[in-house]
Amino acid sequence: MSTTAAPPALYGGKTNRRVSVRDILQAKERQERWPMLTAYDALTARVFDEAGIPVLLVGDSAAMVVYGYDSTLPVTVDDLLPLTAAVSRATRRALVVADLPFGSYQGSPGQALDAASRFMKEGHAQAVKLEGGHRVAAHVEALVGAGVPVMGHIGLTPQSVNTLGGYRVQGRGEEAGAALLADAKELERAGAFSVVLECVPSELAARVTEQLSIPTIGIGAGPRTDAQVLVWQDMAGLSPHVAKFVKAYADLNETLSTAARTFADEVVQGSFPDADHSYN
């Protein structure tokens, strides 16, 4: 009889090390579903890590939720590096994935390796994410060959929003669906350890998930992907405008607004600080 212990669950499991790419692949084999969230700072990253979230993405969505831009395009490697480093320092278990921003990898596999190397060395990320299918397969191969784990991203790729004609569902229709499936298989062949499917019809996402041996991570892709990801500010009810696929699990906007108004009122009334919050 085998005495080998079952591996800990990916979500909420207790280990004395970080989640690895191997853990992610083994979860797929066990048909275990898991959550992923974005993180951009030390305090929220620590909360999510302690909550058992196994993968944290330092996304180029920071362009909007941190830096105040209206798309992901303006953010740079230098903008994202300190955020990635903060998340990495604040976590002990979660696999930290850094987004390669627009313009940092599309030019060539060499450019992609230069950018990824900075995120691994300076940001202390354990993996990177990039957008695109067959057109970035050589980039994925180069990164994996150099020892950089890669998460793919197909479907709605926000860095290509101007060529896609806006934020629209991708993969509708037989031809478009076949092309998306082919892109997913090409990323798998190139060595990606997982692939994000964004704004893809549910049935297509399920078909892609069934045909890949690597995990799929859905965002607006229905319930039958291996994992689900949300931008944490959307998940927590802080973002003022969200897509159809977002479910808010808290109302952090109202919580913070109430706290700020209560603090301000007490300052104006002279009731803060009181004796309990003052030194003798």
PDB file of C-alpha atoms in Angstrom:
ATOM      1  CA  MET A   1       0.000   0.000   0.000  1.00  0.00           C
ATOM      2  CA  SER A   2       1.357   3.425  -0.938  1.00  0.00           C
ATOM      3  CA  THR A   3       2.083   5.819   1.900  1.00  0.00           C
ATOM      4  CA  THR A   4       2.538   8.844  -0.337  1.00  0.00           C
ATOM      5  CA  ALA A   5       0.529  11.744   1.080  1.00  0.00           C
ATOM      6  CA  ALA A   6      -1.945  13.492  -1.168  1.00  0.00           C
ATOM      7  CA  PRO A   7      -0.699  16.899  -2.318  1.00  0.00           C
ATOM      8  CA  PRO A   8      -2.234  19.879  -0.498  1.00  0.00           C
ATOM      9  CA  ALA A   9      -5.134  21.626  -2.180  1.00  0.00           C
ATOM     10  CA  LEU A  10      -4.072  24.488  -4.368  1.00  0.00           C
ATOM     11  CA  TYR A  11      -6.588  26.883  -2.792  1.00  0.00           C
ATOM     12  CA  GLY A  12      -6.114  27.156   0.942  1.00  0.00           C
ATOM     13  CA  GLY A  13      -3.617  24.312   1.183  1.00  0.00           C
ATOM     14  CA  LYS A  14      -0.872  24.591   3.781  1.00  0.00           C
ATOM     15  CA  THR A  15       2.726  24.331   2.622  1.00  0.00           C
ATOM     16  CA  ASN A  16       6.056  25.722   3.746  1.00  0.00           C
ATOM     17  CA  ARG A  17       6.948  26.861   0.229  1.00  0.00           C
ATOM     18  CA  ARG A  18       5.519  28.799  -2.673  1.00  0.00           C
ATOM     19  CA  VAL A  19       3.011  27.324  -5.085  1.00  0.00           C
ATOM     20  CA  SER A  20       4.895  26.187  -8.175  1.00  0.00           C
ATOM     21  CA  VAL A  21       4.103  25.657 -11.836  1.00  0.00           C
ATOM     22  CA  ARG A  22       4.181  21.924 -11.103  1.00  0.00           C
ATOM     23  CA  ASP A  23       1.465  22.395  -8.471  1.00  0.00           C
ATOM     24  CA  ILE A  24      -0.668  24.227 -11.036  1.00  0.00           C
ATOM     25  CA  LEU A  25      -0.311  21.402 -13.559  1.00  0.00           C
ATOM     26  CA  GLN A  26      -1.055  18.754 -10.941  1.00  0.00           C
ATOM     27  CA  ALA A  27      -4.258  20.572  -9.998  1.00  0.00           C
ATOM     28  CA  LYS A  28      -5.374  20.211 -13.613  1.00  0.00           C
ATOM     29  CA  GLU A  29      -4.725  16.465 -13.420  1.00  0.00           C
ATOM     30  CA  ARG A  30      -6.850  16.280 -10.242  1.00  0.00           C
ATOM     31  CA  GLN A  31      -9.570  18.394 -11.887  1.00  0.00           C
ATOM     32  CA  GLU A  32      -9.208  20.820  -8.979  1.00  0.00           C
ATOM     33  CA  ARG A  33     -10.545  24.312  -9.566  1.00  0.00           C
ATOM     34  CA  TRP A  34      -8.774  27.319  -8.110  1.00  0.00           C
ATOM     35  CA  PRO A  35      -8.967  31.124  -7.838  1.00  0.00           C
ATOM     36  CA  MET A  36      -6.555  33.817  -8.975  1.00  0.00           C
ATOM     37  CA  LEU A  37      -6.663  37.516  -8.089  1.00  0.00           C
ATOM     38  CA  THR A  38      -4.688  40.546  -9.110  1.00  0.00           C
ATOM     39  CA  ALA A  39      -2.542  42.333  -6.524  1.00  0.00           C
ATOM     40  CA  TYR A  40      -0.507  45.524  -6.751  1.00  0.00           C
ATOM     41  CA  ASP A  41       0.662  46.339  -3.221  1.00  0.00           C
ATOM     42  CA  ALA A  42       2.019  44.675  -0.118  1.00  0.00           C
ATOM     43  CA  LEU A  43      -1.011  44.997   2.184  1.00  0.00           C
ATOM     44  CA  THR A  44      -3.640  43.492  -0.106  1.00  0.00           C
ATOM     45  CA  ALA A  45      -1.187  40.867  -1.368  1.00  0.00           C
ATOM     46  CA  ARG A  46      -0.626  39.732   2.226  1.00  0.00           C
ATOM     47  CA  VAL A  47      -4.377  39.498   2.831  1.00  0.00           C
ATOM     48  CA  PHE A  48      -4.926  37.409  -0.301  1.00  0.00           C
ATOM     49  CA  ASP A  49      -1.922  35.191   0.436  1.00  0.00           C
ATOM     50  CA  GLU A  50      -3.160  34.503   3.958  1.00  0.00           C
ATOM     51  CA  ALA A  51      -6.632  33.795   2.540  1.00  0.00           C
ATOM     52  CA  GLY A  52      -5.081  30.962   0.546  1.00  0.00           C
ATOM     53  CA  ILE A  53      -5.283  32.436  -2.957  1.00  0.00           C
ATOM     54  CA  PRO A  54      -2.671  30.323  -4.775  1.00  0.00           C
ATOM     55  CA  VAL A  55      -1.797  32.660  -7.662  1.00  0.00           C
ATOM     56  CA  LEU A  56      -1.522  36.446  -7.633  1.00  0.00           C
ATOM     57  CA  LEU A  57      -1.194  38.404 -10.871  1.00  0.00           C
ATOM     58  CA  VAL A  58       0.499  41.786 -10.876  1.00  0.00           C
ATOM     59  CA  GLY A  59      -1.519  42.808 -13.913  1.00  0.00           C
ATOM     60  CA  ASP A  60      -1.071  45.576 -16.417  1.00  0.00           C
ATOM     61  CA  SER A  61      -4.582  46.483 -15.242  1.00  0.00           C
ATOM     62  CA  ALA A  62      -2.562  48.529 -12.744  1.00  0.00           C
ATOM     63  CA  ALA A  63      -2.559  51.118 -15.505  1.00  0.00           C
ATOM     64  CA  MET A  64      -6.218  51.773 -14.686  1.00  0.00           C
ATOM     65  CA  VAL A  65      -6.708  50.804 -11.042  1.00  0.00           C
ATOM     66  CA  VAL A  66      -3.395  52.181  -9.735  1.00  0.00           C
ATOM     67  CA  TYR A  67      -2.209  54.831 -12.183  1.00  0.00           C
ATOM     68  CA  GLY A  68      -5.578  56.147 -13.399  1.00  0.00           C
ATOM     69  CA  TYR A  69      -5.245  55.591 -17.159  1.00  0.00           C
ATOM     70  CA  ASP A  70      -8.218  54.551 -19.288  1.00  0.00           C
ATOM     71  CA  SER A  71      -6.515  51.463 -20.777  1.00  0.00           C
ATOM     72  CA  THR A  72      -3.602  49.139 -20.080  1.00  0.00           C
ATOM     73  CA  LEU A  73      -1.472  50.556 -22.896  1.00  0.00           C
ATOM     74  CA  PRO A  74       0.447  53.376 -21.127  1.00  0.00           C
ATOM     75  CA  VAL A  75       1.888  51.319 -18.272  1.00  0.00           C
ATOM     76  CA  THR A  76       5.586  50.405 -18.531  1.00  0.00           C
ATOM     77  CA  VAL A  77       7.991  47.833 -17.145  1.00  0.00           C
ATOM     78  CA  ASP A  78       9.360  50.482 -14.798  1.00  0.00           C
ATOM     79  CA  ASP A  79       5.818  51.210 -13.578  1.00  0.00           C
ATOM     80  CA  LEU A  80       5.093  47.562 -12.807  1.00  0.00           C
ATOM     81  CA  LEU A  81       8.424  46.473 -11.348  1.00  0.00           C
ATOM     82  CA  PRO A  82       8.014  48.124  -7.905  1.00  0.00           C
ATOM     83  CA  LEU A  83       4.455  46.783  -7.646  1.00  0.00           C
ATOM     84  CA  THR A  84       5.650  43.269  -8.456  1.00  0.00           C
ATOM     85  CA  ALA A  85       8.454  43.506  -5.924  1.00  0.00           C
ATOM     86  CA  ALA A  86       6.021  44.683  -3.228  1.00  0.00           C
ATOM     87  CA  VAL A  87       3.658  41.769  -3.872  1.00  0.00           C
ATOM     88  CA  SER A  88       6.536  39.285  -3.878  1.00  0.00           C
ATOM     89  CA  ARG A  89       7.942  40.618  -0.584  1.00  0.00           C
ATOM     90  CA  ALA A  90       4.546  40.509   1.127  1.00  0.00           C
ATOM     91  CA  THR A  91       3.674  36.914   0.197  1.00  0.00           C
ATOM     92  CA  ARG A  92       4.978  33.554   1.314  1.00  0.00           C
ATOM     93  CA  ARG A  93       2.881  30.976  -0.534  1.00  0.00           C
ATOM     94  CA  ALA A  94       1.234  32.463  -3.625  1.00  0.00           C
ATOM     95  CA  LEU A  95       2.811  32.107  -7.049  1.00  0.00           C
ATOM     96  CA  VAL A  96       3.421  35.695  -8.192  1.00  0.00           C
ATOM     97  CA  VAL A  97       2.909  36.275 -11.927  1.00  0.00           C
ATOM     98  CA  ALA A  98       4.007  39.539 -13.554  1.00  0.00           C
ATOM     99  CA  ASP A  99       2.272  40.910 -16.641  1.00  0.00           C
ATOM    100  CA  LEU A 100       4.562  41.943 -19.482  1.00  0.00           C
ATOM    101  CA  PRO A 101       3.178  45.350 -20.517  1.00  0.00           C
ATOM    102  CA  PHE A 102       2.471  46.585 -24.024  1.00  0.00           C
ATOM    103  CA  GLY A 103       5.634  47.277 -25.996  1.00  0.00           C
ATOM    104  CA  SER A 104       7.908  45.241 -23.732  1.00  0.00           C
ATOM    105  CA  TYR A 105       7.853  41.929 -25.620  1.00  0.00           C
ATOM    106  CA  GLN A 106       6.085  42.151 -28.988  1.00  0.00           C
ATOM    107  CA  GLY A 107       9.212  43.167 -30.911  1.00  0.00           C
ATOM    108  CA  SER A 108      11.115  39.904 -30.603  1.00  0.00           C
ATOM    109  CA  PRO A 109      11.749  36.903 -28.358  1.00  0.00           C
ATOM    110  CA  GLY A 110      14.920  38.649 -27.221  1.00  0.00           C
ATOM    111  CA  GLN A 111      12.990  41.723 -26.146  1.00  0.00           C
ATOM    112  CA  ALA A 112      10.550  39.487 -24.276  1.00  0.00           C
ATOM    113  CA  LEU A 113      13.419  37.771 -22.445  1.00  0.00           C
ATOM    114  CA  ASP A 114      14.947  41.120 -21.497  1.00  0.00           C
ATOM    115  CA  ALA A 115      11.658  42.296 -19.957  1.00  0.00           C
ATOM    116  CA  ALA A 116      10.921  38.975 -18.271  1.00  0.00           C
ATOM    117  CA  SER A 117      14.425  38.849 -16.810  1.00  0.00           C
ATOM    118  CA  ARG A 118      13.867  42.185 -15.096  1.00  0.00           C
ATOM    119  CA  PHE A 119      10.607  40.976 -13.556  1.00  0.00           C
ATOM    120  CA  MET A 120      12.281  37.804 -12.309  1.00  0.00           C
ATOM    121  CA  LYS A 121      15.460  39.511 -11.020  1.00  0.00           C
ATOM    122  CA  GLU A 122      14.194  42.910  -9.817  1.00  0.00           C
ATOM    123  CA  GLY A 123      10.528  42.124  -9.171  1.00  0.00           C
ATOM    124  CA  HIS A 124      11.152  38.619  -7.770  1.00  0.00           C
ATOM    125  CA  ALA A 125       8.219  37.243  -9.790  1.00  0.00           C
ATOM    126  CA  GLN A 126       8.039  33.493 -10.294  1.00  0.00           C
ATOM    127  CA  ALA A 127       6.378  33.666 -13.730  1.00  0.00           C
ATOM    128  CA  VAL A 128       5.257  36.146 -16.380  1.00  0.00           C
ATOM    129  CA  LYS A 129       2.127  36.562 -18.502  1.00  0.00           C
ATOM    130  CA  LEU A 130       1.917  37.771 -22.077  1.00  0.00           C
ATOM    131  CA  GLU A 131      -0.896  38.244 -24.570  1.00  0.00           C
ATOM    132  CA  GLY A 132      -1.355  36.566 -27.951  1.00  0.00           C
ATOM    133  CA  GLY A 133      -1.485  33.145 -29.564  1.00  0.00           C
ATOM    134  CA  HIS A 134       0.562  31.857 -32.485  1.00  0.00           C
ATOM    135  CA  ARG A 135       2.208  35.242 -33.030  1.00  0.00           C
ATOM    136  CA  VAL A 136       3.996  35.013 -29.666  1.00  0.00           C
ATOM    137  CA  ALA A 137       4.741  31.271 -29.714  1.00  0.00           C
ATOM    138  CA  ALA A 138       8.417  31.890 -30.437  1.00  0.00           C
ATOM    139  CA  HIS A 139       8.528  34.345 -27.538  1.00  0.00           C
ATOM    140  CA  VAL A 140       7.037  31.736 -25.196  1.00  0.00           C
ATOM    141  CA  GLU A 141       9.523  29.118 -26.363  1.00  0.00           C
ATOM    142  CA  ALA A 142      12.436  31.487 -25.775  1.00  0.00           C
ATOM    143  CA  LEU A 143      11.256  32.401 -22.290  1.00  0.00           C
ATOM    144  CA  VAL A 144      10.561  28.833 -21.203  1.00  0.00           C
ATOM    145  CA  GLY A 145      13.856  27.728 -22.698  1.00  0.00           C
ATOM    146  CA  ALA A 146      15.594  30.351 -20.582  1.00  0.00           C
ATOM    147  CA  GLY A 147      13.831  29.178 -17.407  1.00  0.00           C
ATOM    148  CA  VAL A 148      10.951  31.649 -17.255  1.00  0.00           C
ATOM    149  CA  PRO A 149       7.500  30.080 -16.669  1.00  0.00           C
ATOM    150  CA  VAL A 150       4.894  31.671 -18.974  1.00  0.00           C
ATOM    151  CA  MET A 151       1.150  32.158 -18.576  1.00  0.00           C
ATOM    152  CA  GLY A 152      -0.572  32.824 -21.897  1.00  0.00           C
ATOM    153  CA  HIS A 153      -3.552  35.094 -22.531  1.00  0.00           C
ATOM    154  CA  ILE A 154      -5.941  34.846 -25.496  1.00  0.00           C
ATOM    155  CA  GLY A 155      -9.470  35.897 -26.400  1.00  0.00           C
ATOM    156  CA  LEU A 156      -9.969  39.541 -25.531  1.00  0.00           C
ATOM    157  CA  THR A 157      -6.402  40.807 -25.207  1.00  0.00           C
ATOM    158  CA  PRO A 158      -6.648  44.346 -23.783  1.00  0.00           C
ATOM    159  CA  GLN A 159      -3.267  45.392 -25.180  1.00  0.00           C
ATOM    160  CA  SER A 160      -4.760  44.884 -28.663  1.00  0.00           C
ATOM    161  CA  VAL A 161      -7.967  46.788 -27.936  1.00  0.00           C
ATOM    162  CA  ASN A 162      -7.384  49.228 -30.779  1.00  0.00           C
ATOM    163  CA  THR A 163      -7.077  46.493 -33.392  1.00  0.00           C
ATOM    164  CA  LEU A 164      -9.950  44.491 -31.907  1.00  0.00           C
ATOM    165  CA  GLY A 165     -12.283  47.475 -32.182  1.00  0.00           C
ATOM    166  CA  GLY A 166     -13.006  47.741 -28.475  1.00  0.00           C
ATOM    167  CA  TYR A 167     -13.656  45.433 -25.536  1.00  0.00           C
ATOM    168  CA  ARG A 168     -15.701  42.748 -27.283  1.00  0.00           C
ATOM    169  CA  VAL A 169     -16.346  39.040 -26.880  1.00  0.00           C
ATOM    170  CA  GLN A 170     -13.893  37.012 -28.980  1.00  0.00           C
ATOM    171  CA  GLY A 171     -14.231  33.603 -30.608  1.00  0.00           C
ATOM    172  CA  ARG A 172     -17.851  33.765 -31.700  1.00  0.00           C
ATOM    173  CA  GLY A 173     -18.596  31.759 -34.825  1.00  0.00           C
ATOM    174  CA  GLU A 174     -17.019  28.566 -36.118  1.00  0.00           C
ATOM    175  CA  GLU A 175     -13.998  30.155 -37.783  1.00  0.00           C
ATOM    176  CA  ALA A 176     -13.136  32.471 -34.899  1.00  0.00           C
ATOM    177  CA  GLY A 177     -13.614  29.660 -32.397  1.00  0.00           C
ATOM    178  CA  ALA A 178     -11.313  27.346 -34.327  1.00  0.00           C
ATOM    179  CA  ALA A 179      -8.660  30.058 -34.496  1.00  0.00           C
ATOM    180  CA  LEU A 180      -8.824  30.637 -30.745  1.00  0.00           C
ATOM    181  CA  LEU A 181      -8.533  26.903 -30.036  1.00  0.00           C
ATOM    182  CA  ALA A 182      -5.547  26.724 -32.373  1.00  0.00           C
ATOM    183  CA  ASP A 183      -3.917  29.624 -30.523  1.00  0.00           C
ATOM    184  CA  ALA A 184      -4.441  27.858 -27.188  1.00  0.00           C
ATOM    185  CA  LYS A 185      -2.865  24.666 -28.498  1.00  0.00           C
ATOM    186  CA  GLU A 186       0.061  26.619 -29.921  1.00  0.00           C
ATOM    187  CA  LEU A 187       0.721  28.232 -26.539  1.00  0.00           C
ATOM    188  CA  GLU A 188       0.632  24.814 -24.911  1.00  0.00           C
ATOM    189  CA  ARG A 189       3.018  23.430 -27.526  1.00  0.00           C
ATOM    190  CA  ALA A 190       5.379  26.373 -26.946  1.00  0.00           C
ATOM    191  CA  GLY A 191       5.587  25.548 -23.246  1.00  0.00           C
ATOM    192  CA  ALA A 192       3.088  27.830 -21.480  1.00  0.00           C
ATOM    193  CA  PHE A 193       2.004  26.375 -18.133  1.00  0.00           C
ATOM    194  CA  SER A 194      -1.487  27.914 -18.282  1.00  0.00           C
ATOM    195  CA  VAL A 195      -3.592  30.219 -20.421  1.00  0.00           C
ATOM    196  CA  VAL A 196      -6.059  32.980 -19.595  1.00  0.00           C
ATOM    197  CA  LEU A 197      -9.263  32.985 -21.657  1.00  0.00           C
ATOM    198  CA  GLU A 198     -10.868  36.435 -21.547  1.00  0.00           C
ATOM    199  CA  CYS A 199     -14.356  37.294 -22.823  1.00  0.00           C
ATOM    200  CA  VAL A 200     -14.886  34.025 -24.660  1.00  0.00           C
ATOM    201  CA  PRO A 201     -18.223  32.190 -25.140  1.00  0.00           C
ATOM    202  CA  SER A 202     -18.766  29.629 -22.397  1.00  0.00           C
ATOM    203  CA  GLU A 203     -19.042  26.624 -24.714  1.00  0.00           C
ATOM    204  CA  LEU A 204     -15.847  27.534 -26.536  1.00  0.00           C
ATOM    205  CA  ALA A 205     -13.972  28.008 -23.255  1.00  0.00           C
ATOM    206  CA  ALA A 206     -15.191  24.582 -22.115  1.00  0.00           C
ATOM    207  CA  ARG A 207     -13.982  23.015 -25.363  1.00  0.00           C
ATOM    208  CA  VAL A 208     -10.559  24.641 -25.043  1.00  0.00           C
ATOM    209  CA  THR A 209     -10.319  23.480 -21.424  1.00  0.00           C
ATOM    210  CA  GLU A 210     -11.136  19.888 -22.391  1.00  0.00           C
ATOM    211  CA  GLN A 211      -8.545  19.804 -25.158  1.00  0.00           C
ATOM    212  CA  LEU A 212      -5.607  21.285 -23.247  1.00  0.00           C
ATOM    213  CA  SER A 213      -3.416  19.505 -20.710  1.00  0.00           C
ATOM    214  CA  ILE A 214      -2.521  22.875 -19.123  1.00  0.00           C
ATOM    215  CA  PRO A 215      -4.990  24.832 -16.975  1.00  0.00           C
ATOM    216  CA  THR A 216      -7.285  27.461 -18.416  1.00  0.00           C
ATOM    217  CA  ILE A 217      -8.055  30.564 -16.354  1.00  0.00           C
ATOM    218  CA  GLY A 218     -11.344  32.226 -17.176  1.00  0.00           C
ATOM    219  CA  ILE A 219     -12.344  35.854 -16.962  1.00  0.00           C
ATOM    220  CA  GLY A 220     -15.672  36.307 -18.661  1.00  0.00           C
ATOM    221  CA  ALA A 221     -15.361  32.782 -20.081  1.00  0.00           C
ATOM    222  CA  GLY A 222     -18.084  30.895 -18.232  1.00  0.00           C
ATOM    223  CA  PRO A 223     -17.906  28.358 -15.408  1.00  0.00           C
ATOM    224  CA  ARG A 224     -16.069  25.444 -17.035  1.00  0.00           C
ATOM    225  CA  THR A 225     -12.494  26.690 -17.071  1.00  0.00           C
ATOM    226  CA  ASP A 226      -9.984  25.248 -14.602  1.00  0.00           C
ATOM    227  CA  ALA A 227      -9.611  28.522 -12.702  1.00  0.00           C
ATOM    228  CA  GLN A 228     -11.163  31.976 -12.469  1.00  0.00           C
ATOM    229  CA  VAL A 229      -9.507  35.375 -12.132  1.00  0.00           C
ATOM    230  CA  LEU A 230     -10.820  38.839 -11.295  1.00  0.00           C
ATOM    231  CA  VAL A 231      -9.224  42.219 -10.744  1.00  0.00           C
ATOM    232  CA  TRP A 232      -9.368  42.529  -6.982  1.00  0.00           C
ATOM    233  CA  GLN A 233     -10.923  46.001  -6.991  1.00  0.00           C
ATOM    234  CA  ASP A 234     -13.755  44.629  -9.140  1.00  0.00           C
ATOM    235  CA  MET A 235     -14.166  41.583  -6.898  1.00  0.00           C
ATOM    236  CA  ALA A 236     -14.327  43.732  -3.750  1.00  0.00           C
ATOM    237  CA  GLY A 237     -16.755  46.348  -5.080  1.00  0.00           C
ATOM    238  CA  LEU A 238     -14.280  49.210  -5.287  1.00  0.00           C
ATOM    239  CA  SER A 239     -14.365  49.812  -9.047  1.00  0.00           C
ATOM    240  CA  PRO A 240     -17.093  52.235 -10.182  1.00  0.00           C
ATOM    241  CA  HIS A 241     -17.670  50.567 -13.561  1.00  0.00           C
ATOM    242  CA  VAL A 242     -17.333  46.849 -14.232  1.00  0.00           C
ATOM    243  CA  ALA A 243     -17.980  44.369 -17.030  1.00  0.00           C
ATOM    244  CA  LYS A 244     -20.906  41.943 -17.149  1.00  0.00           C
ATOM    245  CA  PHE A 245     -18.749  39.037 -15.966  1.00  0.00           C
ATOM    246  CA  VAL A 246     -17.751  40.743 -12.688  1.00  0.00           C
ATOM    247  CA  LYS A 247     -19.389  39.722  -9.419  1.00  0.00           C
ATOM    248  CA  ALA A 248     -18.712  41.964  -6.435  1.00  0.00           C
ATOM    249  CA  TYR A 249     -18.231  40.054  -3.174  1.00  0.00           C
ATOM    250  CA  ALA A 250     -18.109  43.182  -0.995  1.00  0.00           C
ATOM    251  CA  ASP A 251     -18.949  46.887  -1.204  1.00  0.00           C
ATOM    252  CA  LEU A 252     -15.547  48.310  -0.443  1.00  0.00           C
ATOM    253  CA  ASN A 253     -16.412  51.602  -2.134  1.00  0.00           C
ATOM    254  CA  GLU A 254     -19.148  52.232   0.425  1.00  0.00           C
ATOM    255  CA  THR A 255     -17.024  50.919   3.311  1.00  0.00           C
ATOM    256  CA  LEU A 256     -14.142  53.282   2.540  1.00  0.00           C
ATOM    257  CA  SER A 257     -16.443  56.194   1.832  1.00  0.00           C
ATOM    258  CA  THR A 258     -18.207  55.721   5.168  1.00  0.00           C
ATOM    259  CA  ALA A 259     -14.895  55.427   7.018  1.00  0.00           C
ATOM    260  CA  ALA A 260     -13.523  58.594   5.388  1.00  0.00           C
ATOM    261  CA  ARG A 261     -16.665  60.615   6.184  1.00  0.00           C
ATOM    262  CA  THR A 262     -16.758  59.365   9.782  1.00  0.00           C
ATOM    263  CA  PHE A 263     -13.087  60.276  10.275  1.00  0.00           C
ATOM    264  CA  ALA A 264     -13.634  63.706   8.742  1.00  0.00           C
ATOM    265  CA  ASP A 265     -16.717  64.377  10.878  1.00  0.00           C
ATOM    266  CA  GLU A 266     -14.861  63.489  14.079  1.00  0.00           C
ATOM    267  CA  VAL A 267     -11.950  65.755  13.136  1.00  0.00           C
ATOM    268  CA  VAL A 268     -14.305  68.662  12.438  1.00  0.00           C
ATOM    269  CA  GLN A 269     -16.232  68.031  15.677  1.00  0.00           C
ATOM    270  CA  GLY A 270     -13.030  67.761  17.713  1.00  0.00           C
ATOM    271  CA  SER A 271     -13.796  64.231  18.958  1.00  0.00           C
ATOM    272  CA  PHE A 272     -10.736  62.713  17.310  1.00  0.00           C
ATOM    273  CA  PRO A 273      -8.225  62.132  18.678  1.00  0.00           C
ATOM    274  CA  ASP A 274      -9.652  61.380  22.098  1.00  0.00           C
ATOM    275  CA  ALA A 275      -7.750  60.329  25.211  1.00  0.00           C
ATOM    276  CA  ASP A 276      -7.481  56.717  24.049  1.00  0.00           C
ATOM    277  CA  HIS A 277      -5.659  57.843  20.923  1.00  0.00           C
ATOM    278  CA  SER A 278      -3.348  60.418  22.532  1.00  0.00           C
ATOM    279  CA  TYR A 279      -0.056  60.185  24.450  1.00  0.00           C
ATOM    280  CA  ASN A 280       0.434  61.447  28.025  1.00  0.00           C
TER     281      ASN A 280
END
